[in-house]
PDB file of C-alpha atoms in Angstrom:
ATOM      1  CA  UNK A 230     -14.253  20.882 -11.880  1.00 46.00           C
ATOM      2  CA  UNK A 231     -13.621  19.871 -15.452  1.00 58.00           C
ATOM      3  CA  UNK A 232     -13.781  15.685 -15.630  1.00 70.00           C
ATOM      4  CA  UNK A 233     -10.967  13.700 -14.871  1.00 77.00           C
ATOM      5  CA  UNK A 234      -9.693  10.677 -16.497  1.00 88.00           C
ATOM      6  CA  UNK A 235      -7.067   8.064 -14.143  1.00 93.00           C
ATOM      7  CA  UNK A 236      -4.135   6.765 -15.746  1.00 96.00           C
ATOM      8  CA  UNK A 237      -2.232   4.114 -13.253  1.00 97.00           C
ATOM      9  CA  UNK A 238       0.325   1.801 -13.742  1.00 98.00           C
ATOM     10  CA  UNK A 239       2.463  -0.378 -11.061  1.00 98.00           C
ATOM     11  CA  UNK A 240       5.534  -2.650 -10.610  1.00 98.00           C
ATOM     12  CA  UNK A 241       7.183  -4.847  -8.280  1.00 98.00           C
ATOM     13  CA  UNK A 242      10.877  -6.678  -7.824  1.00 98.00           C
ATOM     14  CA  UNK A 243      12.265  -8.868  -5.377  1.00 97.00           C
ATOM     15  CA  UNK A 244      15.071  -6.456  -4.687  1.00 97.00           C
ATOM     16  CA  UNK A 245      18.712  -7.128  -4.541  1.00 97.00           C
ATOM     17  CA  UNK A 246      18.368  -9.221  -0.987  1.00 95.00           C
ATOM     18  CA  UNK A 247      15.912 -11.823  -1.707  1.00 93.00           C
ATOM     19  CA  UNK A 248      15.426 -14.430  -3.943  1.00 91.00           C
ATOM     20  CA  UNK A 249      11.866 -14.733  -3.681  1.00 93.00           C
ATOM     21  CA  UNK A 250       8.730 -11.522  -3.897  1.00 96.00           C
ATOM     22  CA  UNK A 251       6.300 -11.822  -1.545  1.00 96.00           C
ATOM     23  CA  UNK A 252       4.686  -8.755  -2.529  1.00 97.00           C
ATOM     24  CA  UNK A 253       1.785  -8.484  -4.862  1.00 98.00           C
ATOM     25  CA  UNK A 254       0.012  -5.713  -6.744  1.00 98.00           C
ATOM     26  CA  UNK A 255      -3.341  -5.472  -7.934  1.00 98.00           C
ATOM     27  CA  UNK A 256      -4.681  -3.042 -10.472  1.00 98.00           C
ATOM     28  CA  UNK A 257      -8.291  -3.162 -11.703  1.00 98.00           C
ATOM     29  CA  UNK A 258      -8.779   0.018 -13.818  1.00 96.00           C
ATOM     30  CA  UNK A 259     -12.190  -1.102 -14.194  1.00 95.00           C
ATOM     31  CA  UNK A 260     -13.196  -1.161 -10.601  1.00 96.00           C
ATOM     32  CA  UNK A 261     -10.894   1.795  -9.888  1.00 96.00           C
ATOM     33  CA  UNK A 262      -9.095  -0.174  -7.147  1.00 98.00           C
ATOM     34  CA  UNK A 263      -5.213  -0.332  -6.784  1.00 98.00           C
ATOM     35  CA  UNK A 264      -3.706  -2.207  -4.063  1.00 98.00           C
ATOM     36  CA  UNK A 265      -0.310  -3.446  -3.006  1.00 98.00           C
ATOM     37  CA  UNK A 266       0.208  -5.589  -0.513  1.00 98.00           C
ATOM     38  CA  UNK A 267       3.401  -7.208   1.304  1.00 97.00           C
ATOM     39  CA  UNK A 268       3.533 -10.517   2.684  1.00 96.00           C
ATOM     40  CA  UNK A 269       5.305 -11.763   5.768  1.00 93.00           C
ATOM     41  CA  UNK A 270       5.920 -15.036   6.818  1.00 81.00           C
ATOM     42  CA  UNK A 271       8.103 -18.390   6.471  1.00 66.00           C
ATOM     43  CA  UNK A 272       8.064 -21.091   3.804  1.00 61.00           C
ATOM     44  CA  UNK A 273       6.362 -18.291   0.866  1.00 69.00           C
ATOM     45  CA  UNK A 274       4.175 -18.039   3.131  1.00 93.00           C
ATOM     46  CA  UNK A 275       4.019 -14.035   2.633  1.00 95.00           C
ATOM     47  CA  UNK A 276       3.611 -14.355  -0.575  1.00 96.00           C
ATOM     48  CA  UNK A 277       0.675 -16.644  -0.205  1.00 97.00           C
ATOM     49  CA  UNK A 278      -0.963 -14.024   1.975  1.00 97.00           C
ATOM     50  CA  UNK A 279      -0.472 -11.217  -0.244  1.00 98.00           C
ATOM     51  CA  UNK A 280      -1.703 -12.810  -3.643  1.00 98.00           C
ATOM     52  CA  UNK A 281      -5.419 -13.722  -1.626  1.00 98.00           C
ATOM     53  CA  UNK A 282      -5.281 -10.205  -0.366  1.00 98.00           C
ATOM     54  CA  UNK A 283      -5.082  -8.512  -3.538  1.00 98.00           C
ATOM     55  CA  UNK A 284      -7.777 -11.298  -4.980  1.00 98.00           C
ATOM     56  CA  UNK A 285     -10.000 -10.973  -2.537  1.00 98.00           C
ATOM     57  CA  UNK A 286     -10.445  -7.367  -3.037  1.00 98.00           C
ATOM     58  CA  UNK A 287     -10.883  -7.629  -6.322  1.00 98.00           C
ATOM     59  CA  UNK A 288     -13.447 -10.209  -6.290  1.00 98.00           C
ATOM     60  CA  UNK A 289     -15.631  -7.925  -3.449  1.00 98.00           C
ATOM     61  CA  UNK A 290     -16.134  -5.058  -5.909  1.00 98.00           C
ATOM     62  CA  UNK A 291     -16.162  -6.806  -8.848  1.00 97.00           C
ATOM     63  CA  UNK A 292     -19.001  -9.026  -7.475  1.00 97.00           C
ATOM     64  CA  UNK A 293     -20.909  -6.349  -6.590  1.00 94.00           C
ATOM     65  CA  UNK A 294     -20.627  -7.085  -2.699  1.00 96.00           C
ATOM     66  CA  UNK A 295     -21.474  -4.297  -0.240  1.00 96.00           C
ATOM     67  CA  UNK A 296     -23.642  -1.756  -2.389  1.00 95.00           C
ATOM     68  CA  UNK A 297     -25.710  -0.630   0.600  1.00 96.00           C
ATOM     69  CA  UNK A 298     -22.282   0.631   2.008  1.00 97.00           C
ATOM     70  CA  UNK A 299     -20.761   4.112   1.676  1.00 97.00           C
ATOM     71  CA  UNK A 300     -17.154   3.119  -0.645  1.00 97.00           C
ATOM     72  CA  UNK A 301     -15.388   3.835   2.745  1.00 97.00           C
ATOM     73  CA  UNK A 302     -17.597   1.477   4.518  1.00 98.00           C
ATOM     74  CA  UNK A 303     -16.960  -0.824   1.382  1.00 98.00           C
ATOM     75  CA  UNK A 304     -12.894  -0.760   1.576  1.00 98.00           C
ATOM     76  CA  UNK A 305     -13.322  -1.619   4.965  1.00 98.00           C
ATOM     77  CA  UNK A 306     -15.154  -4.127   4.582  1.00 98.00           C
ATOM     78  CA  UNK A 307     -13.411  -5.799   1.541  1.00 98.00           C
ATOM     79  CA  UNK A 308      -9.733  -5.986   3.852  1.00 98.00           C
ATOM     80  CA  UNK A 309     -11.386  -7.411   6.595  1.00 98.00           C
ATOM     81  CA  UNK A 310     -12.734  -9.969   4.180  1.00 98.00           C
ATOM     82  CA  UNK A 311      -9.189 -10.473   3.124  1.00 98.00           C
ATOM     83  CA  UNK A 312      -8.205 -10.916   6.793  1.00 98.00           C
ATOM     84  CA  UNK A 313     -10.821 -13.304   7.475  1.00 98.00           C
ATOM     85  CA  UNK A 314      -9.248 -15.702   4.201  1.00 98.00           C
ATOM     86  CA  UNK A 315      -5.779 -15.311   5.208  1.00 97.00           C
ATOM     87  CA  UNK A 316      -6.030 -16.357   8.883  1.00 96.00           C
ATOM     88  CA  UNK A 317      -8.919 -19.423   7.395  1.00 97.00           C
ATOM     89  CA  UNK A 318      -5.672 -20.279   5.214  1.00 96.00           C
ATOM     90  CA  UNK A 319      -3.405 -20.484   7.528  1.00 93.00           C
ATOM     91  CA  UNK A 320      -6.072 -22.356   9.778  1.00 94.00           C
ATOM     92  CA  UNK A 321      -6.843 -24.972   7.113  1.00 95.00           C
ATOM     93  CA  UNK A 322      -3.234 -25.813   5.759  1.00 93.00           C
ATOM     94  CA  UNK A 323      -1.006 -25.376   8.944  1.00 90.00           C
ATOM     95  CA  UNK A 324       2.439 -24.683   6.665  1.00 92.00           C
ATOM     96  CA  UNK A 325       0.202 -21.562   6.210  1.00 93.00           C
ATOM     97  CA  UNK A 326      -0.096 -20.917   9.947  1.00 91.00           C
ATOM     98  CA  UNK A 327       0.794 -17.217  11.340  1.00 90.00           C
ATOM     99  CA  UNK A 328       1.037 -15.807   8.273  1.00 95.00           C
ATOM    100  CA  UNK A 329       0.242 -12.387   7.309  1.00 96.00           C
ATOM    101  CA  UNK A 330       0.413  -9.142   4.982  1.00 97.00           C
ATOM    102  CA  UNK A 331       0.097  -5.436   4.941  1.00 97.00           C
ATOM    103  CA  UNK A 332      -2.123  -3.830   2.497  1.00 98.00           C
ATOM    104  CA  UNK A 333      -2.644  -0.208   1.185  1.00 98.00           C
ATOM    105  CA  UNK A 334      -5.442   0.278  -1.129  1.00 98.00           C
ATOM    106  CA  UNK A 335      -7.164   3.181  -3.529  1.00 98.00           C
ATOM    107  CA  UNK A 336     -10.501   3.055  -4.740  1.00 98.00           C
ATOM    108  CA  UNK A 337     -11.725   5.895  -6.696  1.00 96.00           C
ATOM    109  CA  UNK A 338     -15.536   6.707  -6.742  1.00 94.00           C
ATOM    110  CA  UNK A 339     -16.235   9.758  -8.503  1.00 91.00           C
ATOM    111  CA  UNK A 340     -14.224  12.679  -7.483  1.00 89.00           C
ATOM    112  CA  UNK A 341     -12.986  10.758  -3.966  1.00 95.00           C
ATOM    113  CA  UNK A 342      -9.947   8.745  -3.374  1.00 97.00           C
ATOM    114  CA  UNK A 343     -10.511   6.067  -1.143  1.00 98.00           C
ATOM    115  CA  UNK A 344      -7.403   5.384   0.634  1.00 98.00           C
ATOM    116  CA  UNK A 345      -7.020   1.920   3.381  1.00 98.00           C
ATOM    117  CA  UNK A 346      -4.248   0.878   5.076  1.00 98.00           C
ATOM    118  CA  UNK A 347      -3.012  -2.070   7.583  1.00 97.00           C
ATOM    119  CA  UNK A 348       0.817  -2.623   8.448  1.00 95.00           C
ATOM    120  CA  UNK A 349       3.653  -0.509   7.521  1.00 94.00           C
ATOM    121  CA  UNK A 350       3.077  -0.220   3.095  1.00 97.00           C
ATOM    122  CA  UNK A 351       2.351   3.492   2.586  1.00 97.00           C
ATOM    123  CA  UNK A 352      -0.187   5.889   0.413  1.00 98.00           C
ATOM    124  CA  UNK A 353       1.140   9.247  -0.937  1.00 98.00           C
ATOM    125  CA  UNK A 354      -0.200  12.075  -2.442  1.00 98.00           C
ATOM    126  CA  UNK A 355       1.844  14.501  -4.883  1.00 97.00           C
ATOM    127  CA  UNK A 356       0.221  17.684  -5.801  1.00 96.00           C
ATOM    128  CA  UNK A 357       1.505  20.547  -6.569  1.00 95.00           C
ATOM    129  CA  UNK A 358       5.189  19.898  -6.599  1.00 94.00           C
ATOM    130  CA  UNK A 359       5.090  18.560  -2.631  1.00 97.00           C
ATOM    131  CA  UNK A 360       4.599  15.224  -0.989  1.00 98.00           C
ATOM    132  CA  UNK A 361       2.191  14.300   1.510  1.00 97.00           C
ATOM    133  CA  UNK A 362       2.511  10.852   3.632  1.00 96.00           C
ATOM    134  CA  UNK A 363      -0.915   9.579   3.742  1.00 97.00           C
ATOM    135  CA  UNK A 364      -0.608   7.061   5.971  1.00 96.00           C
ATOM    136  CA  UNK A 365       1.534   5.777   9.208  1.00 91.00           C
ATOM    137  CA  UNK A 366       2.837   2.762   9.859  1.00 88.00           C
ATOM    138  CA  UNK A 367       0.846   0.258  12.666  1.00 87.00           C
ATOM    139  CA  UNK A 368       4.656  -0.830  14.155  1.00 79.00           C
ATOM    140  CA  UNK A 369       5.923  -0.672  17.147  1.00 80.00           C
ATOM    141  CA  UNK A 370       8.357   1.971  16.448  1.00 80.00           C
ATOM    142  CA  UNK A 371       5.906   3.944  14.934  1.00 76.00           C
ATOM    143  CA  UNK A 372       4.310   4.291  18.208  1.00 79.00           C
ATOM    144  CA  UNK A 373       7.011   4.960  19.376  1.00 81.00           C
ATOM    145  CA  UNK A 374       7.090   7.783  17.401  1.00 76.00           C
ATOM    146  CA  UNK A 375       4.114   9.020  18.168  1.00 79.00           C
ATOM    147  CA  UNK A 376       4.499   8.995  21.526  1.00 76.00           C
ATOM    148  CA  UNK A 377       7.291  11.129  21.534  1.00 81.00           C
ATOM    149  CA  UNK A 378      10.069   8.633  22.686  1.00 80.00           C
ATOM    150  CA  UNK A 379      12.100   8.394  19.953  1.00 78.00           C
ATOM    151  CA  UNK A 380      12.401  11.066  16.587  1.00 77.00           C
ATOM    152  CA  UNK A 381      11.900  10.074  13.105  1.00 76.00           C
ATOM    153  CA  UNK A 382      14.987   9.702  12.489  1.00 76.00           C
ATOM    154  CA  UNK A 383      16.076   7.129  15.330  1.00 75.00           C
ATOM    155  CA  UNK A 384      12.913   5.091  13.956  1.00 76.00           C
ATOM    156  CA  UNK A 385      14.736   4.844  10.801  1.00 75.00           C
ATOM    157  CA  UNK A 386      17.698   2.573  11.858  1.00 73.00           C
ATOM    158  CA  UNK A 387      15.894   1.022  15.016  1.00 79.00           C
ATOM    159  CA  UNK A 388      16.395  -2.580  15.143  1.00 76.00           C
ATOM    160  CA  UNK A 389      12.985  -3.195  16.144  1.00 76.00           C
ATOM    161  CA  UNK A 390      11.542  -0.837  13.368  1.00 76.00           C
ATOM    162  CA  UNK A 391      10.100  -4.276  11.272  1.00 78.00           C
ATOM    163  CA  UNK A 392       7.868  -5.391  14.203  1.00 84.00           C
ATOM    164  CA  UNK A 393       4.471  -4.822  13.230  1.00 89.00           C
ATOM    165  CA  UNK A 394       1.184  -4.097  15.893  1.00 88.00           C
ATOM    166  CA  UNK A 395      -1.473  -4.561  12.897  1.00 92.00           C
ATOM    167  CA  UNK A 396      -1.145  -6.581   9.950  1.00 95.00           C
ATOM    168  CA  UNK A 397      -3.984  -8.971   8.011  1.00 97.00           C
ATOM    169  CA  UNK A 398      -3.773 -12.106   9.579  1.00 95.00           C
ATOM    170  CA  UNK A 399      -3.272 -11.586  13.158  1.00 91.00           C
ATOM    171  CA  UNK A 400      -6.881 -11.352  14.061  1.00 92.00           C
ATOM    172  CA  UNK A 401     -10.379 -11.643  13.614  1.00 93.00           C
ATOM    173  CA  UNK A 402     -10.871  -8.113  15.080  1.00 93.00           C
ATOM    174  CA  UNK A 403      -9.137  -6.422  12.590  1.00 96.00           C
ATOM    175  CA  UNK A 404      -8.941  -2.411  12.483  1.00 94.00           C
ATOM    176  CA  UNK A 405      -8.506  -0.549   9.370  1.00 97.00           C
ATOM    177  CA  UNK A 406      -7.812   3.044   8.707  1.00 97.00           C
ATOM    178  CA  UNK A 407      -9.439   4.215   5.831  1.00 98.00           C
ATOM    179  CA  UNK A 408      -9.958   7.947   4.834  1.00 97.00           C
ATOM    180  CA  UNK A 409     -11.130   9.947   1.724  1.00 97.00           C
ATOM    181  CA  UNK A 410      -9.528  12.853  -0.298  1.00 96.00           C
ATOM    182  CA  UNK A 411     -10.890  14.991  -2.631  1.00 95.00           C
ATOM    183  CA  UNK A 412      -8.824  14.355  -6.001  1.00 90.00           C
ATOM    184  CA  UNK A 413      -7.507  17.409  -8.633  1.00 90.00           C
ATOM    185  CA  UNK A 414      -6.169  17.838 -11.811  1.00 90.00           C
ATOM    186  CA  UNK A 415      -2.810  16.701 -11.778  1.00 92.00           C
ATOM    187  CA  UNK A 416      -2.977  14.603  -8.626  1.00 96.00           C
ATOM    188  CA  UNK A 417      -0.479  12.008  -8.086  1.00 97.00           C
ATOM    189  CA  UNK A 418      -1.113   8.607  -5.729  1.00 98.00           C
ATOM    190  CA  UNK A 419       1.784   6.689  -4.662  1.00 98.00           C
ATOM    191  CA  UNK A 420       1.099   3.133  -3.079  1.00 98.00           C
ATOM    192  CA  UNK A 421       4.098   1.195  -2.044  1.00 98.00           C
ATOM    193  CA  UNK A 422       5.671  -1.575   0.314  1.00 98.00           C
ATOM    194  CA  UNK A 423       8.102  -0.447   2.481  1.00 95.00           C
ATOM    195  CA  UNK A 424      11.035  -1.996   0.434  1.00 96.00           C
ATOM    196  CA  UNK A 425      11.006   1.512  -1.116  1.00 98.00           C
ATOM    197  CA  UNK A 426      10.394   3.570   1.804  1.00 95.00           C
ATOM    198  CA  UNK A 427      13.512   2.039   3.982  1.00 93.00           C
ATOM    199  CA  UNK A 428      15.911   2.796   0.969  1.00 95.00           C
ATOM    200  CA  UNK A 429      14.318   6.170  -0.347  1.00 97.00           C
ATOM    201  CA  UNK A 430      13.353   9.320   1.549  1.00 94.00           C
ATOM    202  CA  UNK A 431      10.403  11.216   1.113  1.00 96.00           C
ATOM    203  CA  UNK A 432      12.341  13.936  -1.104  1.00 96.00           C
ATOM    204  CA  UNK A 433      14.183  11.251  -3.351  1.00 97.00           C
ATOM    205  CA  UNK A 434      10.325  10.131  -4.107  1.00 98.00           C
ATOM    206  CA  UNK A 435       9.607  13.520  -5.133  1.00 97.00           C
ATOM    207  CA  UNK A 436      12.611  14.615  -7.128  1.00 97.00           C
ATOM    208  CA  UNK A 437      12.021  10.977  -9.499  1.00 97.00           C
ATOM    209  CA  UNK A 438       8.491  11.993  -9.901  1.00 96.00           C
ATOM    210  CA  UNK A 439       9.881  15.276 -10.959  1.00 95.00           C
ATOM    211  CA  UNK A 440      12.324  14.326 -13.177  1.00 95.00           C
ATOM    212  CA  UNK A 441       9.742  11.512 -14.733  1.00 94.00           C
ATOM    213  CA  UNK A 442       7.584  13.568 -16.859  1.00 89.00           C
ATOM    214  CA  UNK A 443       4.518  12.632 -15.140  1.00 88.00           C
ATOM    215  CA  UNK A 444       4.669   9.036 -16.679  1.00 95.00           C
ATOM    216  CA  UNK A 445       3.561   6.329 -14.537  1.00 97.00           C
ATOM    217  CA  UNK A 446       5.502   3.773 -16.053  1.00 97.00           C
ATOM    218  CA  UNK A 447       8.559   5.691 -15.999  1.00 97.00           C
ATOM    219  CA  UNK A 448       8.281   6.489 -12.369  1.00 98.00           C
ATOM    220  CA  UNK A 449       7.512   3.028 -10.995  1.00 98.00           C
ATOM    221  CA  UNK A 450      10.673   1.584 -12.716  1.00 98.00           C
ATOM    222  CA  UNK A 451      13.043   5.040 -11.830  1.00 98.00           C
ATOM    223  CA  UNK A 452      11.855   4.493  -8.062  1.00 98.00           C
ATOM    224  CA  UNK A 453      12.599   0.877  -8.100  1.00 98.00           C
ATOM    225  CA  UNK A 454      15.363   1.515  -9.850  1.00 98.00           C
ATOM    226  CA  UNK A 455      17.077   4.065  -7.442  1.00 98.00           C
ATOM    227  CA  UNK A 456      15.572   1.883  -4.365  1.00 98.00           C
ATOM    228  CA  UNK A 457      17.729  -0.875  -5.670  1.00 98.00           C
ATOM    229  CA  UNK A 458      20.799   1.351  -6.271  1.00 98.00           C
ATOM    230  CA  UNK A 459      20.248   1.875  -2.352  1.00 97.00           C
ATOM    231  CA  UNK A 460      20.790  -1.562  -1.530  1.00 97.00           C
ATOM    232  CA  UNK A 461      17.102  -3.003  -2.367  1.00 97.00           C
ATOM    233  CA  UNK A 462      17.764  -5.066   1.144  1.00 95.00           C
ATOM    234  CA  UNK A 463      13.713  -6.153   0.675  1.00 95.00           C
ATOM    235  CA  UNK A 464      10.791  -6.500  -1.937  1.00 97.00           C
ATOM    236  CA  UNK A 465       9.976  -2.829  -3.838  1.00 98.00           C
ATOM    237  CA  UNK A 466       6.589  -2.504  -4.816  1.00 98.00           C
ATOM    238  CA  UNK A 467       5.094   0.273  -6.383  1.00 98.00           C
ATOM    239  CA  UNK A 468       1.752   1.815  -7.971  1.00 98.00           C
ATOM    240  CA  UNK A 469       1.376   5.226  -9.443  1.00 98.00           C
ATOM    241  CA  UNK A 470      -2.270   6.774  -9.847  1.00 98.00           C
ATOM    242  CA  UNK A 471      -2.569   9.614 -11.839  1.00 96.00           C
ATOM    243  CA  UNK A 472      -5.554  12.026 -11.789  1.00 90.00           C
ATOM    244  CA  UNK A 473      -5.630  13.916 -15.335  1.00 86.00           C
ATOM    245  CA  UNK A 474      -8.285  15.932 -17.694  1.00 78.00           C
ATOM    246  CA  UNK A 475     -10.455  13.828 -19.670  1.00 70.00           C
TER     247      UNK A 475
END
C-alpha cells in the first residue's frame, strides 16, 4: 500500500432546541486523535464533562503516557482516565455531581484506526460508496434491540431511547469498546453525537458525503446543516477523517 496522508476536519452547533452545547470536539492532527464527546447533565454540567473528556485525552498521548501499551490498550486506557476526572469533578464540586458524557474516539497509528466508544455518539466508516455503523449504542433500547424485543425502527421513536447503560461518569469500573480497522485509500471516518444520528438516517449521511466532493469541511457543515433542517431538537457534532495518498 502506497502511503497515506489524513486530512480531518470537525464542527459542532447547539442545534435549533437548545440554547447552550454541551458537546465538545477535539482534534489533534499531531497525535492523530479525534474525539467528540457529548455531555449530559444539569446546570452545564454536560458540557463540563465533555470539555475534560476531550482534554484529558489529549493530554495522555501528548504526554507520552502509556508507551508500554498496544494503541488499543492506550485508548482504553486514556477514557478511563477521563472517567476517573469526571466522576473526581463531580465528587469535589457537588454542582458537578452525577454528571457525565459519551465519547467516541479515533487514533490513527500507522495503517490502523483506532476506534473507542462509551454511550450512544457513533463511529462510521465510508468506503467505497457504502456506510458501515461502527459502533452501537450502550442504551437501554439498544439492548433492547439486540435482544430481539423491539426492531430498529421502534428504537427510533421509543420514549425511553435517551436512557443510557454506559456513559463516563457513572463508575469507576468503566468498560470501553475499542476495536481496530485496517485503513485504505479513500477511507472516510465519521465521528458524531447523536444530535445527528436522531435527525439523519444512515443513507442521508451517505448521499451528503456523496454530494460533498470528498471535502471535510464541506461535509461537516452540509450534515449539520440538513440535521438542523430536520428539527436539530439536540447538540450536532461532527468530525470527518479522511484517509488519502500522500
Amino acid at each position: 500500500m502506497k502511503s497515506l496522508k489524513i486530512i480531518a476536519n470537525g464542527a459542532s452547533d447547539a442545534g435549533r432546541e437548545r440554547t447552550t452545547n454541551e458537546d465538545k470536539i477535539g482534534l489533534f492532527p499531531e497525535m492523530n486523535l479525534f474525539v467528540v464527546a457529548d455531555g449530559m447533565g444539569g446546570h452545564a454540567a454536560g458540557g463540563v464533562a465533555s470539555r475534560i473528556s476531550v482534554n484529558v485525552l489529549s493530554e495522555y498521548f501528548s504526554s507520552g503516557k502509556g508507551l508500554d501499551l498496544t494503541s488499543i490498550e492506550r485508548l482504553s486506557s486514556a477514557i478511563k482516565d477521563a472517567n476517573l476526572e469526571v466522576i473526581r469533578k463531580g465528587e469535589t464540586e457537588k454542582r458537578y455531581l452525577g454528571m457525565g458524557t459519551t465519547i467516541v474516539a479515533l487514533l490513527i497509528d500507522g495503517k490502523m484506526a483506532i476506534i473507542g466508544h462509551v454511550g450512544d455518539s457513533r463511529g462510521y466508516l465510508i468506503r467505497d460508496g457504502n456506510i458501515k455503523q461502527l459502533t452501537y449504542a450502550h442504551s437501554l433500547v439498544n439492548q433492547y434491540v439486540r435482544d430481539g424485543l423491539i426492531t430498529q425502527e421502534e428504537a427510533r421513536g421509543h420514549p425511553l431511547k435517551h436512557i443510557l447503560t454506559n456513559a463516563l461518569g457513572i463508575s469507576g469500573d468503566l468498560a470501553v469498546d475499542v476495536q481496530e480497522i485496517r485503513f485504505e485509500h479513500g477511507d472516510i471516518f465519521l465521528l458524531c453525537s447523536d444530535g445527528l444520528t436522531n435527525m439523519l438516517e444512515d443513507g442521508d449521511i451517505l448521499s451528503t458525503v456523496a454530494a460533498s466532493g470528498g471535502d471535510p469541511s464541506i461535509i461537516c457543515n452540509r450534515l449539520i446543516d440538513l440535521a438542523n433542517q430536520r428539527g436539530g431538537e439536540d447538540n450536532i457534532s461532527v468530525i470527518i477523517v479522511k484517509c488519502t495518498k500522500a
